[in-house]
JSON list of C-alpha atoms in Angstrom, two decimals:
[
{"chain": "A", "resi": 66, "resn": "MET", "atom": "CA", "xyz": [163.36, 138.39, -57.79]},
{"chain": "A", "resi": 67, "resn": "PRO", "atom": "CA", "xyz": [163.26, 136.16, -54.68]},
{"chain": "A", "resi": 68, "resn": "LEU", "atom": "CA", "xyz": [162.86, 138.18, -51.46]},
{"chain": "A", "resi": 69, "resn": "SER", "atom": "CA", "xyz": [166.17, 136.63, -50.30]},
{"chain": "A", "resi": 70, "resn": "GLN", "atom": "CA", "xyz": [167.86, 139.01, -52.75]},
{"chain": "A", "resi": 71, "resn": "ILE", "atom": "CA", "xyz": [166.71, 142.07, -50.85]},
{"chain": "A", "resi": 72, "resn": "ILE", "atom": "CA", "xyz": [169.40, 143.04, -48.30]},
{"chain": "A", "resi": 73, "resn": "VAL", "atom": "CA", "xyz": [168.30, 145.16, -45.35]},
{"chain": "A", "resi": 74, "resn": "PRO", "atom": "CA", "xyz": [171.01, 147.21, -43.55]},
{"chain": "A", "resi": 75, "resn": "LEU", "atom": "CA", "xyz": [171.32, 147.05, -39.79]},
{"chain": "A", "resi": 76, "resn": "ASP", "atom": "CA", "xyz": [172.27, 150.74, -39.68]},
{"chain": "A", "resi": 77, "resn": "VAL", "atom": "CA", "xyz": [172.01, 151.08, -35.95]},
{"chain": "A", "resi": 78, "resn": "ALA", "atom": "CA", "xyz": [174.54, 151.80, -33.28]},
{"chain": "A", "resi": 79, "resn": "THR", "atom": "CA", "xyz": [173.99, 149.08, -30.66]},
{"chain": "A", "resi": 80, "resn": "GLU", "atom": "CA", "xyz": [173.40, 145.37, -30.32]},
{"chain": "A", "resi": 81, "resn": "THR", "atom": "CA", "xyz": [170.08, 146.08, -28.58]},
{"chain": "A", "resi": 82, "resn": "ASP", "atom": "CA", "xyz": [168.83, 148.14, -31.42]},
{"chain": "A", "resi": 83, "resn": "ALA", "atom": "CA", "xyz": [169.98, 145.57, -33.98]},
{"chain": "A", "resi": 84, "resn": "ILE", "atom": "CA", "xyz": [168.17, 142.73, -32.23]},
{"chain": "A", "resi": 85, "resn": "ALA", "atom": "CA", "xyz": [165.02, 144.88, -32.01]},
{"chain": "A", "resi": 86, "resn": "LEU", "atom": "CA", "xyz": [165.07, 145.52, -35.74]},
{"chain": "A", "resi": 87, "resn": "ILE", "atom": "CA", "xyz": [165.75, 141.89, -36.61]},
{"chain": "A", "resi": 88, "resn": "ASP", "atom": "CA", "xyz": [162.81, 140.88, -34.38]},
{"chain": "A", "resi": 89, "resn": "LYS", "atom": "CA", "xyz": [160.59, 143.34, -36.13]},
{"chain": "A", "resi": 90, "resn": "LEU", "atom": "CA", "xyz": [161.39, 141.89, -39.52]},
{"chain": "A", "resi": 91, "resn": "PRO", "atom": "CA", "xyz": [161.57, 138.10, -39.16]},
{"chain": "A", "resi": 92, "resn": "GLU", "atom": "CA", "xyz": [160.83, 137.65, -42.87]},
{"chain": "A", "resi": 93, "resn": "VAL", "atom": "CA", "xyz": [164.14, 139.33, -43.84]},
{"chain": "A", "resi": 94, "resn": "THR", "atom": "CA", "xyz": [166.70, 136.64, -44.59]},
{"chain": "A", "resi": 95, "resn": "PHE", "atom": "CA", "xyz": [169.67, 138.81, -45.66]},
{"chain": "A", "resi": 96, "resn": "TRP", "atom": "CA", "xyz": [171.06, 141.57, -43.42]},
{"chain": "A", "resi": 97, "resn": "LYS", "atom": "CA", "xyz": [173.89, 144.04, -43.97]},
{"chain": "A", "resi": 98, "resn": "VAL", "atom": "CA", "xyz": [176.27, 144.85, -41.10]},
{"chain": "A", "resi": 99, "resn": "GLY", "atom": "CA", "xyz": [178.13, 148.06, -41.71]},
{"chain": "A", "resi": 100, "resn": "LEU", "atom": "CA", "xyz": [180.95, 149.95, -40.11]},
{"chain": "A", "resi": 101, "resn": "GLU", "atom": "CA", "xyz": [179.00, 151.62, -37.31]},
{"chain": "A", "resi": 102, "resn": "LEU", "atom": "CA", "xyz": [177.47, 148.44, -35.97]},
{"chain": "A", "resi": 103, "resn": "PHE", "atom": "CA", "xyz": [180.54, 146.33, -36.41]},
{"chain": "A", "resi": 104, "resn": "VAL", "atom": "CA", "xyz": [182.79, 148.79, -34.69]},
{"chain": "A", "resi": 105, "resn": "SER", "atom": "CA", "xyz": [180.23, 149.04, -31.90]},
{"chain": "A", "resi": 106, "resn": "THR", "atom": "CA", "xyz": [179.62, 145.30, -31.33]},
{"chain": "A", "resi": 107, "resn": "GLY", "atom": "CA", "xyz": [182.43, 143.51, -33.11]},
{"chain": "A", "resi": 108, "resn": "ALA", "atom": "CA", "xyz": [181.64, 140.05, -34.42]},
{"chain": "A", "resi": 109, "resn": "LYS", "atom": "CA", "xyz": [178.93, 139.56, -31.86]},
{"chain": "A", "resi": 110, "resn": "VAL", "atom": "CA", "xyz": [176.07, 140.74, -34.09]},
{"chain": "A", "resi": 111, "resn": "VAL", "atom": "CA", "xyz": [177.40, 138.49, -36.93]},
{"chain": "A", "resi": 112, "resn": "LYS", "atom": "CA", "xyz": [177.17, 135.55, -34.58]},
{"chain": "A", "resi": 113, "resn": "ILE", "atom": "CA", "xyz": [173.62, 136.50, -33.55]},
{"chain": "A", "resi": 114, "resn": "LEU", "atom": "CA", "xyz": [172.52, 136.63, -37.19]},
{"chain": "A", "resi": 115, "resn": "LYS", "atom": "CA", "xyz": [174.16, 133.35, -38.09]},
{"chain": "A", "resi": 116, "resn": "GLU", "atom": "CA", "xyz": [172.52, 131.67, -35.05]},
{"chain": "A", "resi": 117, "resn": "ARG", "atom": "CA", "xyz": [169.20, 132.78, -36.56]},
{"chain": "A", "resi": 118, "resn": "GLN", "atom": "CA", "xyz": [170.27, 131.27, -39.88]},
{"chain": "A", "resi": 119, "resn": "LYS", "atom": "CA", "xyz": [170.40, 134.67, -41.64]},
{"chain": "A", "resi": 120, "resn": "GLN", "atom": "CA", "xyz": [172.71, 135.61, -44.42]},
{"chain": "A", "resi": 121, "resn": "VAL", "atom": "CA", "xyz": [175.18, 138.36, -43.63]},
{"chain": "A", "resi": 122, "resn": "PHE", "atom": "CA", "xyz": [176.61, 141.09, -45.84]},
{"chain": "A", "resi": 123, "resn": "LEU", "atom": "CA", "xyz": [179.62, 142.45, -43.94]},
{"chain": "A", "resi": 124, "resn": "ASP", "atom": "CA", "xyz": [179.98, 145.82, -45.53]},
{"chain": "A", "resi": 125, "resn": "LEU", "atom": "CA", "xyz": [183.37, 147.03, -44.16]},
{"chain": "A", "resi": 126, "resn": "LYS", "atom": "CA", "xyz": [184.65, 148.57, -47.42]},
{"chain": "A", "resi": 127, "resn": "LEU", "atom": "CA", "xyz": [188.20, 147.50, -46.66]},
{"chain": "A", "resi": 128, "resn": "HIS", "atom": "CA", "xyz": [190.80, 149.93, -47.97]},
{"chain": "A", "resi": 129, "resn": "ASP", "atom": "CA", "xyz": [194.45, 149.68, -46.99]},
{"chain": "A", "resi": 130, "resn": "ILE", "atom": "CA", "xyz": [197.75, 148.27, -48.14]},
{"chain": "A", "resi": 131, "resn": "PRO", "atom": "CA", "xyz": [197.75, 144.70, -49.56]},
{"chain": "A", "resi": 132, "resn": "ASN", "atom": "CA", "xyz": [198.95, 142.85, -46.48]},
{"chain": "A", "resi": 133, "resn": "THR", "atom": "CA", "xyz": [196.49, 144.63, -44.21]},
{"chain": "A", "resi": 134, "resn": "VAL", "atom": "CA", "xyz": [193.42, 143.96, -46.34]},
{"chain": "A", "resi": 135, "resn": "ALA", "atom": "CA", "xyz": [194.51, 140.37, -46.74]},
{"chain": "A", "resi": 136, "resn": "GLY", "atom": "CA", "xyz": [194.66, 139.91, -43.04]},
{"chain": "A", "resi": 137, "resn": "ALA", "atom": "CA", "xyz": [191.28, 141.62, -42.47]},
{"chain": "A", "resi": 138, "resn": "SER", "atom": "CA", "xyz": [189.68, 139.49, -45.30]},
{"chain": "A", "resi": 139, "resn": "ARG", "atom": "CA", "xyz": [191.09, 136.26, -43.80]},
{"chain": "A", "resi": 140, "resn": "ALA", "atom": "CA", "xyz": [189.60, 137.15, -40.37]},
{"chain": "A", "resi": 141, "resn": "ALA", "atom": "CA", "xyz": [186.24, 138.12, -41.80]},
{"chain": "A", "resi": 142, "resn": "ALA", "atom": "CA", "xyz": [186.03, 134.82, -43.71]},
{"chain": "A", "resi": 143, "resn": "ARG", "atom": "CA", "xyz": [186.28, 132.92, -40.44]},
{"chain": "A", "resi": 144, "resn": "TYR", "atom": "CA", "xyz": [182.98, 134.40, -39.34]},
{"chain": "A", "resi": 145, "resn": "GLY", "atom": "CA", "xyz": [181.25, 132.65, -42.25]},
{"chain": "A", "resi": 146, "resn": "VAL", "atom": "CA", "xyz": [179.75, 135.84, -43.66]},
{"chain": "A", "resi": 147, "resn": "ASP", "atom": "CA", "xyz": [178.29, 135.56, -47.13]},
{"chain": "A", "resi": 148, "resn": "LEU", "atom": "CA", "xyz": [179.49, 138.83, -48.66]},
{"chain": "A", "resi": 149, "resn": "LEU", "atom": "CA", "xyz": [182.36, 141.19, -47.82]},
{"chain": "A", "resi": 150, "resn": "THR", "atom": "CA", "xyz": [183.25, 144.50, -49.45]},
{"chain": "A", "resi": 151, "resn": "ILE", "atom": "CA", "xyz": [186.63, 145.94, -50.35]},
{"chain": "A", "resi": 152, "resn": "HIS", "atom": "CA", "xyz": [187.42, 149.17, -52.24]},
{"chain": "A", "resi": 153, "resn": "SER", "atom": "CA", "xyz": [188.64, 148.49, -55.78]},
{"chain": "A", "resi": 154, "resn": "THR", "atom": "CA", "xyz": [190.89, 151.49, -55.35]},
{"chain": "A", "resi": 155, "resn": "CYS", "atom": "CA", "xyz": [193.07, 149.39, -53.09]},
{"chain": "A", "resi": 156, "resn": "GLY", "atom": "CA", "xyz": [194.65, 148.20, -56.33]},
{"chain": "A", "resi": 157, "resn": "ARG", "atom": "CA", "xyz": [195.05, 144.93, -58.19]},
{"chain": "A", "resi": 158, "resn": "GLU", "atom": "CA", "xyz": [197.64, 143.43, -55.79]},
{"chain": "A", "resi": 159, "resn": "ALA", "atom": "CA", "xyz": [195.52, 144.06, -52.72]},
{"chain": "A", "resi": 160, "resn": "LEU", "atom": "CA", "xyz": [192.39, 142.64, -54.40]},
{"chain": "A", "resi": 161, "resn": "LYS", "atom": "CA", "xyz": [194.22, 139.45, -55.36]},
{"chain": "A", "resi": 162, "resn": "LEU", "atom": "CA", "xyz": [195.75, 138.95, -51.92]},
{"chain": "A", "resi": 163, "resn": "ALA", "atom": "CA", "xyz": [192.41, 139.62, -50.19]},
{"chain": "A", "resi": 164, "resn": "HIS", "atom": "CA", "xyz": [190.61, 137.10, -52.43]},
{"chain": "A", "resi": 165, "resn": "LYS", "atom": "CA", "xyz": [193.29, 134.42, -51.69]},
{"chain": "A", "resi": 166, "resn": "ALA", "atom": "CA", "xyz": [193.09, 135.20, -48.03]},
{"chain": "A", "resi": 167, "resn": "ILE", "atom": "CA", "xyz": [189.35, 134.66, -48.03]},
{"chain": "A", "resi": 168, "resn": "GLN", "atom": "CA", "xyz": [189.80, 131.08, -49.24]},
{"chain": "A", "resi": 169, "resn": "GLN", "atom": "CA", "xyz": [192.44, 130.51, -46.58]},
{"chain": "A", "resi": 170, "resn": "GLY", "atom": "CA", "xyz": [190.27, 131.90, -43.75]},
{"chain": "A", "resi": 171, "resn": "ALA", "atom": "CA", "xyz": [187.25, 129.83, -44.83]},
{"chain": "A", "resi": 172, "resn": "GLN", "atom": "CA", "xyz": [189.32, 126.62, -45.02]},
{"chain": "A", "resi": 173, "resn": "GLU", "atom": "CA", "xyz": [190.80, 127.13, -41.62]},
{"chain": "A", "resi": 174, "resn": "SER", "atom": "CA", "xyz": [187.38, 127.56, -40.07]},
{"chain": "A", "resi": 175, "resn": "GLY", "atom": "CA", "xyz": [185.53, 124.92, -42.11]},
{"chain": "A", "resi": 176, "resn": "VAL", "atom": "CA", "xyz": [183.01, 127.38, -43.57]},
{"chain": "A", "resi": 177, "resn": "ALA", "atom": "CA", "xyz": [181.92, 128.20, -47.05]},
{"chain": "A", "resi": 178, "resn": "PRO", "atom": "CA", "xyz": [184.10, 130.91, -48.66]},
{"chain": "A", "resi": 179, "resn": "THR", "atom": "CA", "xyz": [182.87, 134.46, -48.37]},
{"chain": "A", "resi": 180, "resn": "ARG", "atom": "CA", "xyz": [182.19, 136.16, -51.68]},
{"chain": "A", "resi": 181, "resn": "LEU", "atom": "CA", "xyz": [184.45, 139.19, -51.90]},
{"chain": "A", "resi": 182, "resn": "ILE", "atom": "CA", "xyz": [182.94, 142.04, -53.92]},
{"chain": "A", "resi": 183, "resn": "ALA", "atom": "CA", "xyz": [184.49, 145.35, -54.88]},
{"chain": "A", "resi": 184, "resn": "ILE", "atom": "CA", "xyz": [183.22, 148.87, -54.32]},
{"chain": "A", "resi": 185, "resn": "THR", "atom": "CA", "xyz": [183.29, 150.59, -57.71]},
{"chain": "A", "resi": 186, "resn": "VAL", "atom": "CA", "xyz": [182.09, 154.14, -56.96]},
{"chain": "A", "resi": 187, "resn": "LEU", "atom": "CA", "xyz": [180.17, 155.06, -53.82]},
{"chain": "A", "resi": 188, "resn": "THR", "atom": "CA", "xyz": [176.52, 155.78, -54.66]},
{"chain": "A", "resi": 189, "resn": "SER", "atom": "CA", "xyz": [176.75, 159.02, -52.62]},
{"chain": "A", "resi": 190, "resn": "LEU", "atom": "CA", "xyz": [179.13, 160.42, -55.22]},
{"chain": "A", "resi": 191, "resn": "SER", "atom": "CA", "xyz": [177.95, 162.31, -58.28]},
{"chain": "A", "resi": 192, "resn": "SER", "atom": "CA", "xyz": [179.73, 162.65, -61.62]},
{"chain": "A", "resi": 193, "resn": "ARG", "atom": "CA", "xyz": [180.63, 166.24, -60.68]},
{"chain": "A", "resi": 194, "resn": "GLN", "atom": "CA", "xyz": [182.28, 165.16, -57.42]},
{"chain": "A", "resi": 195, "resn": "LEU", "atom": "CA", "xyz": [184.19, 162.47, -59.16]},
{"chain": "A", "resi": 196, "resn": "ALA", "atom": "CA", "xyz": [185.60, 164.97, -61.59]},
{"chain": "A", "resi": 197, "resn": "PHE", "atom": "CA", "xyz": [186.06, 168.08, -59.52]},
{"chain": "A", "resi": 198, "resn": "ASP", "atom": "CA", "xyz": [186.69, 166.73, -56.01]},
{"chain": "A", "resi": 199, "resn": "LEU", "atom": "CA", "xyz": [188.56, 163.47, -56.79]},
{"chain": "A", "resi": 200, "resn": "LYS", "atom": "CA", "xyz": [190.13, 164.74, -60.04]},
{"chain": "A", "resi": 201, "resn": "ILE", "atom": "CA", "xyz": [189.29, 161.52, -61.85]},
{"chain": "A", "resi": 202, "resn": "PRO", "atom": "CA", "xyz": [189.23, 162.30, -65.61]},
{"chain": "A", "resi": 203, "resn": "LEU", "atom": "CA", "xyz": [186.95, 159.46, -66.66]},
{"chain": "A", "resi": 204, "resn": "GLU", "atom": "CA", "xyz": [183.17, 159.70, -66.94]},
{"chain": "A", "resi": 205, "resn": "LEU", "atom": "CA", "xyz": [181.57, 158.00, -63.92]},
{"chain": "A", "resi": 206, "resn": "PRO", "atom": "CA", "xyz": [180.07, 154.93, -65.83]},
{"chain": "A", "resi": 207, "resn": "GLU", "atom": "CA", "xyz": [183.48, 154.32, -67.54]},
{"chain": "A", "resi": 208, "resn": "TYR", "atom": "CA", "xyz": [185.31, 154.57, -64.16]},
{"chain": "A", "resi": 209, "resn": "ALA", "atom": "CA", "xyz": [182.84, 152.22, -62.52]},
{"chain": "A", "resi": 210, "resn": "LEU", "atom": "CA", "xyz": [183.33, 149.75, -65.33]},
{"chain": "A", "resi": 211, "resn": "GLN", "atom": "CA", "xyz": [187.13, 149.86, -65.11]},
{"chain": "A", "resi": 212, "resn": "MET", "atom": "CA", "xyz": [186.99, 149.21, -61.36]},
{"chain": "A", "resi": 213, "resn": "ALA", "atom": "CA", "xyz": [184.68, 146.28, -61.87]},
{"chain": "A", "resi": 214, "resn": "LEU", "atom": "CA", "xyz": [186.77, 144.73, -64.60]},
{"chain": "A", "resi": 215, "resn": "MET", "atom": "CA", "xyz": [189.92, 145.01, -62.47]},
{"chain": "A", "resi": 216, "resn": "ALA", "atom": "CA", "xyz": [188.09, 143.37, -59.61]},
{"chain": "A", "resi": 217, "resn": "GLN", "atom": "CA", "xyz": [186.94, 140.49, -61.88]},
{"chain": "A", "resi": 218, "resn": "GLU", "atom": "CA", "xyz": [190.40, 140.03, -63.28]},
{"chain": "A", "resi": 219, "resn": "SER", "atom": "CA", "xyz": [191.66, 139.78, -59.72]},
{"chain": "A", "resi": 220, "resn": "GLY", "atom": "CA", "xyz": [189.39, 136.92, -58.96]},
{"chain": "A", "resi": 221, "resn": "LEU", "atom": "CA", "xyz": [186.56, 138.70, -57.11]},
{"chain": "A", "resi": 222, "resn": "GLU", "atom": "CA", "xyz": [183.00, 137.41, -57.46]},
{"chain": "A", "resi": 223, "resn": "GLY", "atom": "CA", "xyz": [181.24, 140.74, -57.98]},
{"chain": "A", "resi": 224, "resn": "ALA", "atom": "CA", "xyz": [180.95, 144.43, -57.30]},
{"chain": "A", "resi": 225, "resn": "VAL", "atom": "CA", "xyz": [178.88, 147.06, -55.66]},
{"chain": "A", "resi": 226, "resn": "CYS", "atom": "CA", "xyz": [177.48, 149.62, -58.07]},
{"chain": "A", "resi": 227, "resn": "SER", "atom": "CA", "xyz": [174.57, 151.98, -58.43]},
{"chain": "A", "resi": 228, "resn": "PRO", "atom": "CA", "xyz": [171.63, 150.72, -60.46]},
{"chain": "A", "resi": 229, "resn": "GLN", "atom": "CA", "xyz": [172.59, 153.12, -63.18]},
{"chain": "A", "resi": 230, "resn": "GLU", "atom": "CA", "xyz": [175.74, 151.09, -63.94]},
{"chain": "A", "resi": 231, "resn": "VAL", "atom": "CA", "xyz": [174.16, 147.64, -63.80]},
{"chain": "A", "resi": 232, "resn": "ALA", "atom": "CA", "xyz": [173.38, 147.10, -67.46]},
{"chain": "A", "resi": 233, "resn": "GLN", "atom": "CA", "xyz": [176.84, 148.13, -68.62]},
{"chain": "A", "resi": 234, "resn": "LEU", "atom": "CA", "xyz": [178.60, 146.03, -66.03]},
{"chain": "A", "resi": 235, "resn": "LYS", "atom": "CA", "xyz": [176.48, 142.91, -66.73]},
{"chain": "A", "resi": 236, "resn": "ASP", "atom": "CA", "xyz": [177.14, 143.29, -70.41]},
{"chain": "A", "resi": 237, "resn": "SER", "atom": "CA", "xyz": [180.95, 143.59, -69.93]},
{"chain": "A", "resi": 238, "resn": "CYS", "atom": "CA", "xyz": [181.52, 141.27, -66.94]},
{"chain": "A", "resi": 239, "resn": "GLY", "atom": "CA", "xyz": [178.93, 138.66, -67.66]},
{"chain": "A", "resi": 240, "resn": "LYS", "atom": "CA", "xyz": [175.81, 137.37, -66.00]},
{"chain": "A", "resi": 241, "resn": "ASP", "atom": "CA", "xyz": [177.76, 135.40, -63.29]},
{"chain": "A", "resi": 242, "resn": "PHE", "atom": "CA", "xyz": [179.47, 138.51, -62.02]},
{"chain": "A", "resi": 243, "resn": "LEU", "atom": "CA", "xyz": [177.44, 139.43, -58.94]},
{"chain": "A", "resi": 244, "resn": "LEU", "atom": "CA", "xyz": [176.13, 142.99, -58.77]},
{"chain": "A", "resi": 245, "resn": "VAL", "atom": "CA", "xyz": [174.89, 144.38, -55.48]},
{"chain": "A", "resi": 246, "resn": "CYS", "atom": "CA", "xyz": [173.04, 147.70, -55.71]},
{"chain": "A", "resi": 247, "resn": "PRO", "atom": "CA", "xyz": [172.54, 150.21, -52.90]},
{"chain": "A", "resi": 248, "resn": "GLY", "atom": "CA", "xyz": [170.89, 153.44, -53.82]},
{"chain": "A", "resi": 249, "resn": "VAL", "atom": "CA", "xyz": [167.57, 151.65, -54.37]},
{"chain": "A", "resi": 250, "resn": "ARG", "atom": "CA", "xyz": [164.50, 153.64, -53.38]},
{"chain": "A", "resi": 251, "resn": "PRO", "atom": "CA", "xyz": [160.86, 152.85, -53.96]},
{"chain": "A", "resi": 252, "resn": "THR", "atom": "CA", "xyz": [158.83, 155.58, -55.66]},
{"chain": "A", "resi": 253, "resn": "TRP", "atom": "CA", "xyz": [157.33, 156.74, -52.38]},
{"chain": "A", "resi": 254, "resn": "ALA", "atom": "CA", "xyz": [160.60, 157.12, -50.51]},
{"chain": "A", "resi": 255, "resn": "GLU", "atom": "CA", "xyz": [163.11, 160.03, -50.31]},
{"chain": "A", "resi": 256, "resn": "THR", "atom": "CA", "xyz": [166.51, 159.45, -51.95]},
{"chain": "A", "resi": 257, "resn": "GLY", "atom": "CA", "xyz": [168.44, 160.94, -49.01]},
{"chain": "A", "resi": 258, "resn": "ASP", "atom": "CA", "xyz": [172.16, 161.10, -49.70]},
{"chain": "A", "resi": 259, "resn": "GLN", "atom": "CA", "xyz": [172.00, 158.69, -52.60]},
{"chain": "A", "resi": 260, "resn": "LYS", "atom": "CA", "xyz": [172.90, 160.61, -55.81]},
{"chain": "A", "resi": 261, "resn": "ARG", "atom": "CA", "xyz": [172.36, 157.82, -58.30]},
{"chain": "A", "resi": 262, "resn": "SER", "atom": "CA", "xyz": [169.24, 155.94, -57.20]},
{"chain": "A", "resi": 263, "resn": "MET", "atom": "CA", "xyz": [166.50, 153.88, -58.92]},
{"chain": "A", "resi": 264, "resn": "THR", "atom": "CA", "xyz": [163.35, 152.06, -57.94]},
{"chain": "A", "resi": 265, "resn": "PRO", "atom": "CA", "xyz": [163.57, 148.38, -57.04]},
{"chain": "A", "resi": 266, "resn": "ALA", "atom": "CA", "xyz": [161.63, 147.41, -60.18]},
{"chain": "A", "resi": 267, "resn": "GLN", "atom": "CA", "xyz": [163.97, 149.42, -62.42]},
{"chain": "A", "resi": 268, "resn": "ALA", "atom": "CA", "xyz": [167.13, 147.89, -60.81]},
{"chain": "A", "resi": 269, "resn": "ILE", "atom": "CA", "xyz": [165.75, 144.38, -61.22]},
{"chain": "A", "resi": 270, "resn": "ALA", "atom": "CA", "xyz": [164.89, 144.96, -64.82]},
{"chain": "A", "resi": 271, "resn": "LEU", "atom": "CA", "xyz": [168.47, 146.05, -65.58]},
{"chain": "A", "resi": 272, "resn": "GLY", "atom": "CA", "xyz": [169.97, 142.90, -64.03]},
{"chain": "A", "resi": 273, "resn": "ALA", "atom": "CA", "xyz": [170.80, 143.62, -60.36]},
{"chain": "A", "resi": 274, "resn": "ASP", "atom": "CA", "xyz": [171.43, 140.48, -58.35]},
{"chain": "A", "resi": 275, "resn": "TYR", "atom": "CA", "xyz": [170.88, 142.00, -54.90]},
{"chain": "A", "resi": 276, "resn": "LEU", "atom": "CA", "xyz": [169.18, 145.20, -53.76]},
{"chain": "A", "resi": 277, "resn": "VAL", "atom": "CA", "xyz": [170.25, 147.00, -50.59]},
{"chain": "A", "resi": 278, "resn": "ILE", "atom": "CA", "xyz": [167.18, 148.84, -49.25]},
{"chain": "A", "resi": 279, "resn": "GLY", "atom": "CA", "xyz": [167.64, 150.58, -45.95]},
{"chain": "A", "resi": 280, "resn": "ARG", "atom": "CA", "xyz": [165.95, 153.72, -44.74]},
{"chain": "A", "resi": 281, "resn": "PRO", "atom": "CA", "xyz": [162.66, 153.26, -46.58]},
{"chain": "A", "resi": 282, "resn": "ILE", "atom": "CA", "xyz": [162.26, 150.19, -44.39]},
{"chain": "A", "resi": 283, "resn": "THR", "atom": "CA", "xyz": [164.26, 150.74, -41.24]},
{"chain": "A", "resi": 284, "resn": "ALA", "atom": "CA", "xyz": [163.34, 154.40, -40.73]},
{"chain": "A", "resi": 285, "resn": "ALA", "atom": "CA", "xyz": [159.68, 153.85, -41.46]},
{"chain": "A", "resi": 286, "resn": "ALA", "atom": "CA", "xyz": [157.05, 154.34, -38.75]},
{"chain": "A", "resi": 287, "resn": "ASP", "atom": "CA", "xyz": [156.05, 150.68, -39.41]},
{"chain": "A", "resi": 288, "resn": "PRO", "atom": "CA", "xyz": [159.10, 148.80, -40.79]},
{"chain": "A", "resi": 289, "resn": "LYS", "atom": "CA", "xyz": [157.07, 145.63, -41.35]},
{"chain": "A", "resi": 290, "resn": "ALA", "atom": "CA", "xyz": [154.45, 147.46, -43.42]},
{"chain": "A", "resi": 291, "resn": "ALA", "atom": "CA", "xyz": [157.19, 149.18, -45.43]},
{"chain": "A", "resi": 292, "resn": "TRP", "atom": "CA", "xyz": [158.95, 145.83, -46.10]},
{"chain": "A", "resi": 293, "resn": "GLN", "atom": "CA", "xyz": [155.67, 144.34, -47.30]},
{"chain": "A", "resi": 294, "resn": "ARG", "atom": "CA", "xyz": [154.95, 147.32, -49.52]},
{"chain": "A", "resi": 295, "resn": "ILE", "atom": "CA", "xyz": [158.32, 146.99, -51.19]},
{"chain": "A", "resi": 296, "resn": "CYS", "atom": "CA", "xyz": [157.84, 143.24, -51.65]},
{"chain": "A", "resi": 297, "resn": "ASP", "atom": "CA", "xyz": [154.44, 143.87, -53.24]},
{"chain": "A", "resi": 298, "resn": "GLU", "atom": "CA", "xyz": [155.99, 146.51, -55.58]},
{"chain": "A", "resi": 299, "resn": "ILE", "atom": "CA", "xyz": [158.64, 144.11, -56.69]},
{"chain": "A", "resi": 300, "resn": "ALA", "atom": "CA", "xyz": [156.15, 141.25, -57.19]},
{"chain": "A", "resi": 301, "resn": "GLN", "atom": "CA", "xyz": [154.10, 143.46, -59.49]},
{"chain": "A", "resi": 302, "resn": "ALA", "atom": "CA", "xyz": [157.19, 144.52, -61.61]}
]
């Protein structure tokens, strides 16, 4: 797996902290900007990353009525981000309108279209929580598959899933359907709030296209050393 397929989250609260982390890890080419940082800094941090010729995963997990997610998707596409997330539970109409809006926003700004990918099931959720808290009667792998298939049928380029669902989704959706996997933890790291995690080597072997690896790197005493350790672990897989 090329190291450009490892996405590192900028899970910090301020622009200053974000720049400090980017400076510590110049080898990282793909960064994730999530809700906290985007709400704190707006599009400014996206602009900073693009000026440094980095790829950007704008992980906003859009979830609203069709017209609203379409408008938000169109606006996000104008930033030239590479990936954008939307919850599959918005429904088929919202997914279709958001995907169409992405193309419009990119065309208006003269940038390459953002790839819109669907959240299937948050990796912080367990099978028990899906059944007892959310009252969803399907088994978690089956539910994740149904969400991914609906996204694909709506024109989306891929989905976010835990490594545990990768093999099934690749088999059903095809090799060109992009799968982004959070919940990836090297053997020496704590799993934290990730309920369905795997090691980088395991996720790659199953067919993951991108790995999102955060706290094992960003919360390490030496982020650069942690990044290199993970790169070495993947290279040996």
